[in-house]
Tab-separated table of C-alpha atoms in Angstrom:
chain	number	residue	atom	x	y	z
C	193	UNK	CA	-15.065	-20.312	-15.208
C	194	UNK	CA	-11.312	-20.634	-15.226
C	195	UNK	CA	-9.117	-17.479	-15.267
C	196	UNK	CA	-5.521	-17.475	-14.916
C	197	UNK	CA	-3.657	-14.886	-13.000
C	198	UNK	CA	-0.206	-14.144	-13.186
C	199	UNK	CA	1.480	-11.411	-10.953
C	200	UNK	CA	4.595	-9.376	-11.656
C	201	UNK	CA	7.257	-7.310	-9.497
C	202	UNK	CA	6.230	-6.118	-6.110
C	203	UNK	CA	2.207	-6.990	-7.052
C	204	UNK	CA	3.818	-10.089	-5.211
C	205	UNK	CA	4.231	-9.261	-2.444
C	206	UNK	CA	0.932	-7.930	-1.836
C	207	UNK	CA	-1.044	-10.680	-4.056
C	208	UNK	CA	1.226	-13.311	-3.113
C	209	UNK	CA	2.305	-16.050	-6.185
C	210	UNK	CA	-0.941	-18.223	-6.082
C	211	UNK	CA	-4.030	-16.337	-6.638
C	212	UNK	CA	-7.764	-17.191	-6.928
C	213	UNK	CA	-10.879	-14.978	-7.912
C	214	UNK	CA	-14.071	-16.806	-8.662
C	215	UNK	CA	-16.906	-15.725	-10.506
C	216	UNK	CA	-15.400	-12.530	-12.621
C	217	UNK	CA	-17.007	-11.058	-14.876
C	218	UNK	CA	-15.070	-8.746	-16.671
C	219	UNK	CA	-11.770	-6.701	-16.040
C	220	UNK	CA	-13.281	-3.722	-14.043
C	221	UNK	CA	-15.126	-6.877	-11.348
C	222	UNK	CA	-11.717	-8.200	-11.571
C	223	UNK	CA	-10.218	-4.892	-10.240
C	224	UNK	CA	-12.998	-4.234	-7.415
C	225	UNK	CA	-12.946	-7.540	-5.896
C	226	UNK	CA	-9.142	-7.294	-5.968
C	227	UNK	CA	-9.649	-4.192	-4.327
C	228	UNK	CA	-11.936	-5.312	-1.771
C	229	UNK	CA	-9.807	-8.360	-0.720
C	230	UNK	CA	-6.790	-6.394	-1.032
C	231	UNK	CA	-7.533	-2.782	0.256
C	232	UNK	CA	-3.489	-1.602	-0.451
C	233	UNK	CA	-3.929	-2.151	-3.601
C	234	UNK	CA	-5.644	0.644	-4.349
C	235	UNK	CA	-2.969	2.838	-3.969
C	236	UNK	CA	-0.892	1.358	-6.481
C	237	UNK	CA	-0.234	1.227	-10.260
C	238	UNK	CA	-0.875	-1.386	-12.067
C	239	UNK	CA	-2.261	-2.427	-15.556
C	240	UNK	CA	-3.755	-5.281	-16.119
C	241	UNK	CA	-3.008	-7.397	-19.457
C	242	UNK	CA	-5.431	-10.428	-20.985
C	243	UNK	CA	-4.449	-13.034	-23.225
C	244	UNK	CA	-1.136	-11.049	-23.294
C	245	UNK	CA	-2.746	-7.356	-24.651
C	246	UNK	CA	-3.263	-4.175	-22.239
C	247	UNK	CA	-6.574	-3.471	-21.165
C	248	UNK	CA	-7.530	-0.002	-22.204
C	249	UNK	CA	-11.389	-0.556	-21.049
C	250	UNK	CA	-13.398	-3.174	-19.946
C	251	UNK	CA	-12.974	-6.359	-21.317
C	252	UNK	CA	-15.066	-9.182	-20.679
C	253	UNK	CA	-13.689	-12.296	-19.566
C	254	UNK	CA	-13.906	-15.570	-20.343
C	255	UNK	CA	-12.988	-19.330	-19.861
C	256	UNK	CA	-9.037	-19.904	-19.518
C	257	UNK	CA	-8.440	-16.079	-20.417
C	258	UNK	CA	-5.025	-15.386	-19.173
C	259	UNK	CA	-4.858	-12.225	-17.218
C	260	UNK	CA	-1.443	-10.386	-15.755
C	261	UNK	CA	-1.147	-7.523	-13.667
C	262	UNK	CA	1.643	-5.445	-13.757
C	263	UNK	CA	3.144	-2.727	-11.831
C	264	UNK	CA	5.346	0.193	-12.707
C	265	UNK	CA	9.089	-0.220	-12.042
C	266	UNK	CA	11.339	2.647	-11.728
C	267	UNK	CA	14.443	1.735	-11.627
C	268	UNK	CA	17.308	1.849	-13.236
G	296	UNK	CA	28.106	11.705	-48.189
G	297	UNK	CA	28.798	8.428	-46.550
G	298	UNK	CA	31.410	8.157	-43.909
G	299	UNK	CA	34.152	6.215	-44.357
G	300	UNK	CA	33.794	3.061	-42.108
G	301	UNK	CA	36.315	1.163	-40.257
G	302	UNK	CA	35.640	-2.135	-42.067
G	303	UNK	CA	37.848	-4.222	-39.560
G	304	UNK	CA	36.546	-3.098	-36.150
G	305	UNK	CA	32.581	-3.476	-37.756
G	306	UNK	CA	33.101	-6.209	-39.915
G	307	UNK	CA	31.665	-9.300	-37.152
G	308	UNK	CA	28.460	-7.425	-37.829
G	309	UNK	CA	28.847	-6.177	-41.084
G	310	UNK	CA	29.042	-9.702	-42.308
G	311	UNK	CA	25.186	-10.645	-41.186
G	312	UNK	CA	22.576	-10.926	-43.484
G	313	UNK	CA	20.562	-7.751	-43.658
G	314	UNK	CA	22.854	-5.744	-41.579
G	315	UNK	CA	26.397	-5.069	-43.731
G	316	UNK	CA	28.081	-1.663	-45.145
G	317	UNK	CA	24.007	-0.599	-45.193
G	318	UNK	CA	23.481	-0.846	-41.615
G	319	UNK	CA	27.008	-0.243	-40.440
G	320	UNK	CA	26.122	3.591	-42.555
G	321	UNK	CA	23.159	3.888	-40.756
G	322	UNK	CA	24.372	3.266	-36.945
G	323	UNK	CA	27.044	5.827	-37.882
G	324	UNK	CA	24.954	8.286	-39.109
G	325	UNK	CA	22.461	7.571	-35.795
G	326	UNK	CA	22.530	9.820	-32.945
G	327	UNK	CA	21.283	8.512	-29.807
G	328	UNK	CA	20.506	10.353	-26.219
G	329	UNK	CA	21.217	7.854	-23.177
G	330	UNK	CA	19.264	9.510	-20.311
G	331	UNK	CA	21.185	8.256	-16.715
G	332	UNK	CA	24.344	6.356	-17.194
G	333	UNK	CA	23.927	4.162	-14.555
G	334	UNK	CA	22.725	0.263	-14.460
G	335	UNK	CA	20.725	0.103	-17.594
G	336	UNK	CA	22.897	3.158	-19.312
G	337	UNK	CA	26.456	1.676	-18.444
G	338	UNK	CA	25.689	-1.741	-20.753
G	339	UNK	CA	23.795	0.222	-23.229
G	340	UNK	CA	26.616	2.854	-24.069
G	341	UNK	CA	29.118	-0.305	-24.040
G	342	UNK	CA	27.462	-1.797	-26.408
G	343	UNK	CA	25.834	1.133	-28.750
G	344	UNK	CA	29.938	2.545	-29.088
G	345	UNK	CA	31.399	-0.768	-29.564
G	346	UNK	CA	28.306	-0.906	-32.637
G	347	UNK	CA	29.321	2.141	-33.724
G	348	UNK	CA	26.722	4.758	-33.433
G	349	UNK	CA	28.058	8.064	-34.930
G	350	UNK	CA	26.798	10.354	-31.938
G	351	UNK	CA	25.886	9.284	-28.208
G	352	UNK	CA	25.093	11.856	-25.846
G	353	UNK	CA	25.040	11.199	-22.169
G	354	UNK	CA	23.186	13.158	-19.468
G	355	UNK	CA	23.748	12.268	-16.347
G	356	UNK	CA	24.513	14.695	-13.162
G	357	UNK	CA	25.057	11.936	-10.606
G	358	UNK	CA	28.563	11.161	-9.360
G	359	UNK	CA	30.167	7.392	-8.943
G	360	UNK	CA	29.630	5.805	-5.665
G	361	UNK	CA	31.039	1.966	-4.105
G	362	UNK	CA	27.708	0.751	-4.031
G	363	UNK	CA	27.265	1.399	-7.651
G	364	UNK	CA	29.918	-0.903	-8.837
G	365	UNK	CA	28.042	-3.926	-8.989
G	366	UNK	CA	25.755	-3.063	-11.593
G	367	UNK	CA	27.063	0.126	-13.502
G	368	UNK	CA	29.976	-2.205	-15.333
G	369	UNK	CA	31.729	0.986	-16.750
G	370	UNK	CA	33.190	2.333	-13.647
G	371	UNK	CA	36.110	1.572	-11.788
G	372	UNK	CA	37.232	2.084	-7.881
G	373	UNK	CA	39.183	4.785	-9.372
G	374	UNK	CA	35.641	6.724	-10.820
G	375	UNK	CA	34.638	7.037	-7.380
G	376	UNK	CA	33.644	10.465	-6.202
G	377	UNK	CA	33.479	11.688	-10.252
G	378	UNK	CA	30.689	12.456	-12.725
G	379	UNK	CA	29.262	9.393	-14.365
G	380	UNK	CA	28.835	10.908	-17.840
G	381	UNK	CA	31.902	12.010	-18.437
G	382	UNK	CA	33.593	9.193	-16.526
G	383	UNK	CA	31.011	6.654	-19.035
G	384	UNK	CA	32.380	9.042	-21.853
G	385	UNK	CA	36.189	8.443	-20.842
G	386	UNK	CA	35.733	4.816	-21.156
G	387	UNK	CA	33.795	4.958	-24.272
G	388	UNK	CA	36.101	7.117	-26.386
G	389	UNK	CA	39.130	3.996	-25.278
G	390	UNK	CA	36.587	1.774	-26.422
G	391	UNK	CA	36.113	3.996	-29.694
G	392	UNK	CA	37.465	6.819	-30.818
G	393	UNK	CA	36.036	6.953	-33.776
G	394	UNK	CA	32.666	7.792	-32.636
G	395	UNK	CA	31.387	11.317	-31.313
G	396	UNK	CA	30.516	11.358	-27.617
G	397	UNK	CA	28.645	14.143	-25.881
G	398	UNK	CA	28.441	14.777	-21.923
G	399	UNK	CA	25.756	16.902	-19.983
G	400	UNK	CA	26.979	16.461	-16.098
G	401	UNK	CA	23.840	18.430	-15.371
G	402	UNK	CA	20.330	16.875	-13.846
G	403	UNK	CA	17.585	16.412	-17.058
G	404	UNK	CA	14.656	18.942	-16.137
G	405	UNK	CA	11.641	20.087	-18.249
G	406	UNK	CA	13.395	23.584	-18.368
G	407	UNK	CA	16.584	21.887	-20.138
G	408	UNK	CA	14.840	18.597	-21.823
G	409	UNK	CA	13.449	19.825	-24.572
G	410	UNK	CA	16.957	21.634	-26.095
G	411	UNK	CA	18.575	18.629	-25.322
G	412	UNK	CA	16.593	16.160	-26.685
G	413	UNK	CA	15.896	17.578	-29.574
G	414	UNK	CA	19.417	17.338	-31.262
G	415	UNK	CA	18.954	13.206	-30.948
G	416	UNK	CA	16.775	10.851	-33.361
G	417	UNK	CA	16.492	8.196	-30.529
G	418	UNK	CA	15.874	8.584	-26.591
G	419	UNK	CA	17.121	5.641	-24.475
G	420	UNK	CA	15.756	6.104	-20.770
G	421	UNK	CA	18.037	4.996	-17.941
G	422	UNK	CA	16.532	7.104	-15.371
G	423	UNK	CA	15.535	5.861	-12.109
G	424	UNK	CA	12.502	7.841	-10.874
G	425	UNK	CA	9.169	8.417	-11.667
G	426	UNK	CA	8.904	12.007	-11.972
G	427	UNK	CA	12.030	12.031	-15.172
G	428	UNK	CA	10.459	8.601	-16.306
G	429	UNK	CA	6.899	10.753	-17.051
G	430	UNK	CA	8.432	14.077	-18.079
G	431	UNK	CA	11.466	12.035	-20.651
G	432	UNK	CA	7.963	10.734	-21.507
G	433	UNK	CA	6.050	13.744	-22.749
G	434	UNK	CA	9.046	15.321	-24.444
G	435	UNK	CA	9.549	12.617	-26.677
G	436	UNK	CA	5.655	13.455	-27.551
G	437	UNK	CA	6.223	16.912	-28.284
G	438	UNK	CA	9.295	16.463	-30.242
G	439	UNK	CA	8.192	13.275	-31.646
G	440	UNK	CA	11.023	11.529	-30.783
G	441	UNK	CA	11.027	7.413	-30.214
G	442	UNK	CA	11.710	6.485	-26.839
G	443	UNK	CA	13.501	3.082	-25.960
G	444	UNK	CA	11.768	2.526	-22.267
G	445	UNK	CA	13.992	0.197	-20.067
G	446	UNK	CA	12.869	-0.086	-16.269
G	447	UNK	CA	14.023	-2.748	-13.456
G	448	UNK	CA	12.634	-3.685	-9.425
G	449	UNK	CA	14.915	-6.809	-7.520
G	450	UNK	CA	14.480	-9.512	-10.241
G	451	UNK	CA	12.392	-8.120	-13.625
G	452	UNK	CA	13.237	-5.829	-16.243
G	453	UNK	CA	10.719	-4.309	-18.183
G	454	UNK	CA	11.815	-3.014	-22.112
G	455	UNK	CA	9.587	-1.858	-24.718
G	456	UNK	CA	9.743	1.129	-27.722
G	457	UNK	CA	7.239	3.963	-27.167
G	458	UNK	CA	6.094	6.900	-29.520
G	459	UNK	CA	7.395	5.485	-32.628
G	460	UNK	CA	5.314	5.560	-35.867
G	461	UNK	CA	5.890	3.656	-39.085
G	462	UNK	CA	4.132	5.758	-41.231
G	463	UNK	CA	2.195	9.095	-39.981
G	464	UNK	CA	-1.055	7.129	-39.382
G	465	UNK	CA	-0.186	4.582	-37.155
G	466	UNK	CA	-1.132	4.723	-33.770
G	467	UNK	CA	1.879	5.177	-31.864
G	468	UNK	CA	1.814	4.111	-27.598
G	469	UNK	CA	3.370	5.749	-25.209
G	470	UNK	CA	3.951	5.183	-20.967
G	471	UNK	CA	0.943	6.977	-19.667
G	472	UNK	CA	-1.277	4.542	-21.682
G	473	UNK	CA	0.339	1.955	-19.093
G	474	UNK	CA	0.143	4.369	-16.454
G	475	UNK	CA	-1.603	7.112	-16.582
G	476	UNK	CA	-1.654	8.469	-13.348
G	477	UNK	CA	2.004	8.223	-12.259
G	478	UNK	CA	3.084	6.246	-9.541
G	479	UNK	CA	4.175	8.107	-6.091
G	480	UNK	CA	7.773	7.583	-5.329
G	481	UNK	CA	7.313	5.655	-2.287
G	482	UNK	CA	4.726	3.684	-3.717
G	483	UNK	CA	7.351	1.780	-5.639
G	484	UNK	CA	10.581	0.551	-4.091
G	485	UNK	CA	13.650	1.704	-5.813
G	486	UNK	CA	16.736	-0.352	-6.001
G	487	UNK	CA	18.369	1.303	-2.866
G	488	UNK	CA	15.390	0.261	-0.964
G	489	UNK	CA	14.200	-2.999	-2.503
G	490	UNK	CA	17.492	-4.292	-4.097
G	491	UNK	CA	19.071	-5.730	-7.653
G	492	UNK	CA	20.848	-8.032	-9.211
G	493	UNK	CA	23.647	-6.660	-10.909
G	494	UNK	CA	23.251	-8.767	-13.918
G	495	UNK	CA	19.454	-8.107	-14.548
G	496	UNK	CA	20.438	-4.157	-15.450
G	497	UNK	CA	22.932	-5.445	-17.591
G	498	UNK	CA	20.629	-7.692	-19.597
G	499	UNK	CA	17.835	-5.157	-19.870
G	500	UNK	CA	20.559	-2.546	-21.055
G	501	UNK	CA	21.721	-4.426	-23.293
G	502	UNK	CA	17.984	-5.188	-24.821
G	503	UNK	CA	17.890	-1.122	-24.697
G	504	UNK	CA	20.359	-0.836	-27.118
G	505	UNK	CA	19.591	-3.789	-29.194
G	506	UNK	CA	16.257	-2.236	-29.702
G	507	UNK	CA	18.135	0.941	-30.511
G	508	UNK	CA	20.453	-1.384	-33.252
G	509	UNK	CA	17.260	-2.684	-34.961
G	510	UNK	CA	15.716	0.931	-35.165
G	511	UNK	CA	18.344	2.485	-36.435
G	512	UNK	CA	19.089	-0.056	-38.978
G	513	UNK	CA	15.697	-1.130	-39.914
G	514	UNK	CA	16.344	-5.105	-39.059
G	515	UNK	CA	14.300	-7.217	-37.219
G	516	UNK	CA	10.858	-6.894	-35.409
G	517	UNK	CA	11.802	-3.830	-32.621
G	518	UNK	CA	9.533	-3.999	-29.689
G	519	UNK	CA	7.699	-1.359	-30.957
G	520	UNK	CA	4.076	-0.983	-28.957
G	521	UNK	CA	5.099	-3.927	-27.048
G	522	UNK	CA	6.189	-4.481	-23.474
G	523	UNK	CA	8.382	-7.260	-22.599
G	524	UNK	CA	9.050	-8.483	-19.390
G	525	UNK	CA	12.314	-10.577	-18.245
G	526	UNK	CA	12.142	-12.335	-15.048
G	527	UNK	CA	15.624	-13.273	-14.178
G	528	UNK	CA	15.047	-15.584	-11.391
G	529	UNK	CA	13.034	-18.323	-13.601
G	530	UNK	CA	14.614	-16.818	-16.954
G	531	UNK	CA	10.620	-16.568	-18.533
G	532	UNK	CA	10.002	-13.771	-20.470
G	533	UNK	CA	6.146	-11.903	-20.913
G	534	UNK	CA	5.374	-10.149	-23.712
G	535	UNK	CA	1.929	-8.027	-24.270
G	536	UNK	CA	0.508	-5.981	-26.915
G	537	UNK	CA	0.205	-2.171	-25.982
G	538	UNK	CA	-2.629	0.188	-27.105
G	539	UNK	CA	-3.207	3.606	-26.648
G	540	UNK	CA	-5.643	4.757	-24.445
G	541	UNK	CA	-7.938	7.787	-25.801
G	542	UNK	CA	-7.689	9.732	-22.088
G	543	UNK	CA	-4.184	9.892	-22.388
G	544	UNK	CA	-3.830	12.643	-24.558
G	545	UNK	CA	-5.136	15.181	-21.936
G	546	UNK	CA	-2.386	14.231	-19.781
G	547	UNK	CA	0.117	15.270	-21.974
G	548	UNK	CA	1.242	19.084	-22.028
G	549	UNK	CA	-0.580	20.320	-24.689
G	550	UNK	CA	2.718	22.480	-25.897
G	551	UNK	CA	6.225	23.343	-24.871
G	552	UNK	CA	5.171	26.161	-22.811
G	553	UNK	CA	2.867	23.731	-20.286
G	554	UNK	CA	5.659	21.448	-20.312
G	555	UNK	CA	8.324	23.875	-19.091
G	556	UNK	CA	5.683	24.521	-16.438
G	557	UNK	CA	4.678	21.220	-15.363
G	558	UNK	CA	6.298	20.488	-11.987
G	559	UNK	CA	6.846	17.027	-13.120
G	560	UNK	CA	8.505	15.888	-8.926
G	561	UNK	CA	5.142	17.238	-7.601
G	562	UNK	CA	3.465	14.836	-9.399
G	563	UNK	CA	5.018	11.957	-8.047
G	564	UNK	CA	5.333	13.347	-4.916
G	565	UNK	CA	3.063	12.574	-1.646
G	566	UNK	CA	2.333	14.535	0.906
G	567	UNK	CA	5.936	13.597	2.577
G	568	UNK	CA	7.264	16.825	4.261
G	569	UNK	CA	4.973	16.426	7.623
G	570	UNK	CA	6.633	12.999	8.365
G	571	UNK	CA	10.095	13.171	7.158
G	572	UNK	CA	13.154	15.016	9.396
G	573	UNK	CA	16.603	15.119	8.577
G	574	UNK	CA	19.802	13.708	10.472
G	575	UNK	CA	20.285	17.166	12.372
G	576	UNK	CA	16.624	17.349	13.897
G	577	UNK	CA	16.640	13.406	14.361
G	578	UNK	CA	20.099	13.708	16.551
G	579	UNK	CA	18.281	17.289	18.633
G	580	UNK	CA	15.327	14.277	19.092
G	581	UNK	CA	17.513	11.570	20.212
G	582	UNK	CA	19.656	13.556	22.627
G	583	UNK	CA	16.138	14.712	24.129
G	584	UNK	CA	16.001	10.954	25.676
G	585	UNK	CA	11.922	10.938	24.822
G	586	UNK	CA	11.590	9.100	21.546
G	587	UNK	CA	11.360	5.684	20.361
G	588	UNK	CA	13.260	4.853	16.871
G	589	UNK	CA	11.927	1.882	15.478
G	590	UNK	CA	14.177	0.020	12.271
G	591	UNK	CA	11.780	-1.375	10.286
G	592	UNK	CA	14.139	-3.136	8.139
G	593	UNK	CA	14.143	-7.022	7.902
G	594	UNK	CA	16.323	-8.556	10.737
G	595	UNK	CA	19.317	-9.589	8.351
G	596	UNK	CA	19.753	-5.951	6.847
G	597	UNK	CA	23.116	-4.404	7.169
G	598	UNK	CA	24.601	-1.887	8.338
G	599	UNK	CA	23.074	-2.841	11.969
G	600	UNK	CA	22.615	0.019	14.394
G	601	UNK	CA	24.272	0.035	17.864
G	602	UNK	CA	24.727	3.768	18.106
G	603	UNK	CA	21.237	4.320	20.115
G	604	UNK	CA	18.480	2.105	21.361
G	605	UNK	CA	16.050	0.998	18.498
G	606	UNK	CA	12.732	-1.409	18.269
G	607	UNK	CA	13.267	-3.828	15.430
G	608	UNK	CA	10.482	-4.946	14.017
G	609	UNK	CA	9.783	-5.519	10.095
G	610	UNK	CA	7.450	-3.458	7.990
G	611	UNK	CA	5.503	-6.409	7.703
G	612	UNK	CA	4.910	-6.913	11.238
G	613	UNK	CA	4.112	-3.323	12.303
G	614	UNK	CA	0.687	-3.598	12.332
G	615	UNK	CA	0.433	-6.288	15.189
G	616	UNK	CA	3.424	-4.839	16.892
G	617	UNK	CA	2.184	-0.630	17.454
G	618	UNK	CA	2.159	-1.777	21.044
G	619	UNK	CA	5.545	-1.186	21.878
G	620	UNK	CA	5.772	1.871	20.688
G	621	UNK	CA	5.773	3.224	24.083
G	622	UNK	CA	6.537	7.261	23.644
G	623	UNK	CA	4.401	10.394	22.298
G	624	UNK	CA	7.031	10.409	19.570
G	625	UNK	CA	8.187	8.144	17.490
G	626	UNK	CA	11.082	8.025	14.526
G	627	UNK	CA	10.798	5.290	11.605
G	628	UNK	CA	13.904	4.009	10.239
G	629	UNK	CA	15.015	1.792	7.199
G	630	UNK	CA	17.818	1.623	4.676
G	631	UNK	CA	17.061	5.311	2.744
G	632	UNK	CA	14.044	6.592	4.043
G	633	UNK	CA	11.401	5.318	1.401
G	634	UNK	CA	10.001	2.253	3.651
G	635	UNK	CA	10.389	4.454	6.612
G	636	UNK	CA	7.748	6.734	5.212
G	637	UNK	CA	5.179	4.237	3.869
G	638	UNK	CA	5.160	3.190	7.974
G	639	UNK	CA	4.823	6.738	8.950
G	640	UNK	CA	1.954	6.873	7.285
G	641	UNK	CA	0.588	3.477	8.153
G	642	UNK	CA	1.272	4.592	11.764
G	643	UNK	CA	-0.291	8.135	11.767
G	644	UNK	CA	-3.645	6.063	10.294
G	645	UNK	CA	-3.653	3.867	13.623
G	646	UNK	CA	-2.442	6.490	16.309
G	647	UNK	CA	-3.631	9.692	14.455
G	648	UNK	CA	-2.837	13.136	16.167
G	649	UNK	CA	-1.514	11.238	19.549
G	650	UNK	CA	1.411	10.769	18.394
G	651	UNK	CA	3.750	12.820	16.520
G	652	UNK	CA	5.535	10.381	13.945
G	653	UNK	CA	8.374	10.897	11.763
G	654	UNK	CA	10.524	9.177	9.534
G	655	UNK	CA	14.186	9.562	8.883
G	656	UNK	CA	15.341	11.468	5.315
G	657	UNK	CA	17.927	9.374	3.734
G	658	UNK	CA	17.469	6.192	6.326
G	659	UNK	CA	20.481	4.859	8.518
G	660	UNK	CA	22.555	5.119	4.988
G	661	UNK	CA	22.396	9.231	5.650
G	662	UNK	CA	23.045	9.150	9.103
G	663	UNK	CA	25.573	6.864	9.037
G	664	UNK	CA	27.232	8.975	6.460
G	665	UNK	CA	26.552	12.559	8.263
G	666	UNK	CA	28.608	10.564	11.267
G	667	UNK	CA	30.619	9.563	9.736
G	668	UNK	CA	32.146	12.975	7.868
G	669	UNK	CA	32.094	14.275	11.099
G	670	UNK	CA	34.563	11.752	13.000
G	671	UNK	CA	37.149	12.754	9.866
C-alpha cells in the first residue's frame, strides 16, 4: 500500500522532507510507529490531515491516501 | 442610516462586481479588533483602513524595536522606543481619516479580553504566543465572535476563519479542534529564535484581512472551517477541511467566570524556572571561574561572543558532544533563551542530578543588552 506523506513547518526538521512508513493501517498506527521511530515527537503538536481533511478519530487508510502532518505555529 | 461614503477614495473597489456602494456600506459599518500589531497586524491594518472599515481597534502593549522593521511595514526608525498601537494608529489615521481608530497600549489578558472584545463583530489574531493564541481562542467562543486565525514559523503561514456560523445550526470549528492540548512555548520556535522572512507576514496579513473583506461584505468563499497553508519558499499552497472534534468542548471555560480564572501562560508553560537564570546570577556564575557556557547556536549566528570563554557546539550535535562539558555546572546559551532551555532539559536527562544545568533567560540578545545599558 502506497501512502503519501507530506510534512509541514518544523515537523521537518525532525521527520526530515522524504518520509516512508510501510504497512499502516490506519491514522492512530500511523501516529505510534511515528512515535516509535521518532521518540521527540511525542512531545509535540501536531494534527494530522488525509486526503486534505483533519483527522478527528481514526481513520483508516488506504491506497495513495494523502496524509499531512502539521504543527502549530505561533508566530506572528 | 447609511454613511455617507467617500466615492473617490473607494471607488477602485466599489466598481467590482458584487462588491459596490453595498459592500463599501458594509466595511464602513464593520468593526474589527486587530489583536498584536506587529508582522501579520502591520499589513492587515494597512490594508483593512485603506478598505475602509468604519472601526479598527488595536491592542497591542509592545513597544517598536530595530529588529522589528523588517517585517512590521508600518513603522519607521523614528517609532523606535514607542507603543506599536498607537504608533500603527498614527499612520493609519494619515492613511485615513475618515475611519475610527481605537488604541489599547495595554497587554490582552483574560481579566481585560472579554470587555474588549466584545465591542468588535470580527477578531483578527496577530499575537505571537501560545498562551493569547488559546485564550483570544475561547473568548471568541463565549462571545461568539468569528475569529480570523493568522499564524507564521521561518517560511509558512498558516490562515483560516474559526467560530463562525452561517446559520445557528452549523457546526462552527475552532483552534483547539487542531490542537487541543496547547503547545508549550519552547516546544515551538518563535520567530526570534527560529527566524522569518519579512515578506511571508506580510502575505499572510494581508490574507487576514482579505478574509476579514469577504466576511464583512458577504463576497466570495471566506476560509471559513478551512486551514490554508502558504509555503513561501516553493510558493504551494495546502488547504484542508476542518471539523470539530466532540472533546473539545470540555476544554473550553464553561463561562466567563472560569475564563477570568484560567491561567491561560500556565498552560503553555513547562516546568522552566529550575533551569533558567537571569543575566545578574549568570555574571555572579561566570566571575566564580567554575562553569562552562556552552552556545548552542549554529556556527554562523550573530552576534558572536568574545566576552568569556564558551563551547560552541549546535543543538543538533549536543548529544554526541556532552563530553566536553567538563565542570559540575554548566550554562546553555542561544539567541533568546528558548533553544537554550530545550538543551537544558535534554542535558539534565543524560547527566541527571550531577550536574547542575541552567540556561540563560533572554539568550546572548539579554545579556548583550544588560551590558550594554551599563557601559552608557
Amino acid at each position: 500500500m502506497q501512502i503519501k506523506i507530506i510534512i509541514f513547518g518544523q515537523l521537518c526538521d525532525l521527520l526530515g522532507e522524504n518520509l516512508v512508513l510501510d504497512n499502516i493501517a490506519d491514522t492512530d498506527s500511523l501516529t505510534a510507529a511515528l512515535h516509535r521511530k521518532y521518540p521527540e515527537l511525542v512531545n509535540t503538536k501536531y494534527m494530522i490531515a488525509v486526503n486534505k481533511k483533519l483527522v478527528v478519530g481514526n481513520i483508516i487508510l488506504s491506497n495513495n491516501n494523502t496524509v499531512a502532518l502539521m504543527p502549530a505555529f505561533s508566530g506572528g | 442610516m447609511d454613511n455617507p461614503i467617500s466615492y473617490e477614495r473607494y471607488q477602485r473597489q466599489m466598481i467590482l462586481q458584487d462588491f459596490g456602494a453595498a459592500g463599501q456600506q458594509k466595511l464602513l459599518k464593520g468593526k474589527v479588533l486587530l489583536i498584536g500589531a506587529g508582522g501579520l497586524g502591520c499589513p492587515a491594518l494597512q490594508y483593512l483602513a485603506a478598505a475602509g472599515v468604519g472601526t479598527i481597534g488595536i491592542i497591542d502593549d509592545d513597544v517598536v524595536a530595530l529588529s522589528n522593521l523588517h517585517r512590521q511595514v508600518l513603522y519607521s526608525v523614528n517609532d523606535i522606543g514607542l507603543p506599536k498601537a498607537e504608533r500603527a494608529a498614527e499612520k493609519l489615521r494619515q492613511l485615513n481619516p475618515e475611519i475610527k481608530i481605537i488604541t489599547y497600549v495595554q497587554r490582552l489578558t483574560n481579566q481585560n479580553a472579554l470587555s474588549i472584545l466584545e465591542a468588535y463583530d470580527l477578531i483578527i489574531d496577530g499575537t505571537d504566543n501560545f498562551a493569547t493564541r488559546y485564550m483570544i481562542n475561547d473568548a471568541c467562543i463565549l462571545l461568539n465572535k468569528p475569529l480570523i486565525y493568522g499564524a507564521i514559523s521561518q517560511y509558512e503561514g498558516q490562515v483560516a476563519i474559526f467560530n463562525y456560523r452561517k446559520s445557528d445550526n452549523d457546526e462552527a470549528v475552532n483552534y483547539r479542534d487542531l490542537f487541543p492540548d496547547p503547545p508549550k512555548e519552547d516546544e515551538v520556535l518563535n520567530c526570534a529564535e527560529a527566524g522569518v522572512l519579512g515578506v511571508l507576514p506580510g502575505i499572510i496579513g494581508a490574507m487576514q484581512a482579505n478574509e476579514t473583506i469577504k466576511l464583512l461584505t458577504g463576497i466570495g468563499k471566506p476560509l471559513i472551517n478551512r486551514m490554508l497553508t502558504f509555503n513561501a519558499l516553493n510558493n504551494q499552497a495546502y488547504e484542508i477541511e476542518l471539523f470539530s472534534r466532540p472533546e473539545t468542548r470540555s476544554l473550553i471555560p464553561g463561562n466567563m467566570d472560569i475564563f477570568e480564572a484560567t491561567n491561560y501562560e500556565w498552560l503553555c508553560s513547562s516546568m522552566t524556572e529550575q533551569y533558567e537564570i537571569d543575566c545578574k546570577y549568570f555574571d555572579i556564575l561566570l566571575a566564580s571561574n567554575t562553569i562552562d557556557v556552552m552556545d548552542i547556536r549554529e556556527v554562523d549566528e550573530m552576534p558572536g561572543i568574545d566576552e568569556f570563554p564558551i563551547l560552541r557546539v549546535p543543538l543538533k550535535e549536543l548529544s554526541e558532544n556532552v563530553s566536553l562539558i567538563q565542570s559540575d555546572t554548566v550554562v546553555i546559551i542561544c539567541q533568546s533563551g528558548v533553544r537554550s532551555l530545550q538543551a537544558a532539559k535534554q542535558l539534565s536527562a543524560i547527566f541527571g542530578e550531577s550536574k547542575k544545568i541552567f540556561s540563560l533567560k533572554g539568550g546572548i540578545m539579554e545579556w548583550k543588552q544588560q551590558h550594554t545599558k551599563q557601559l552608557l
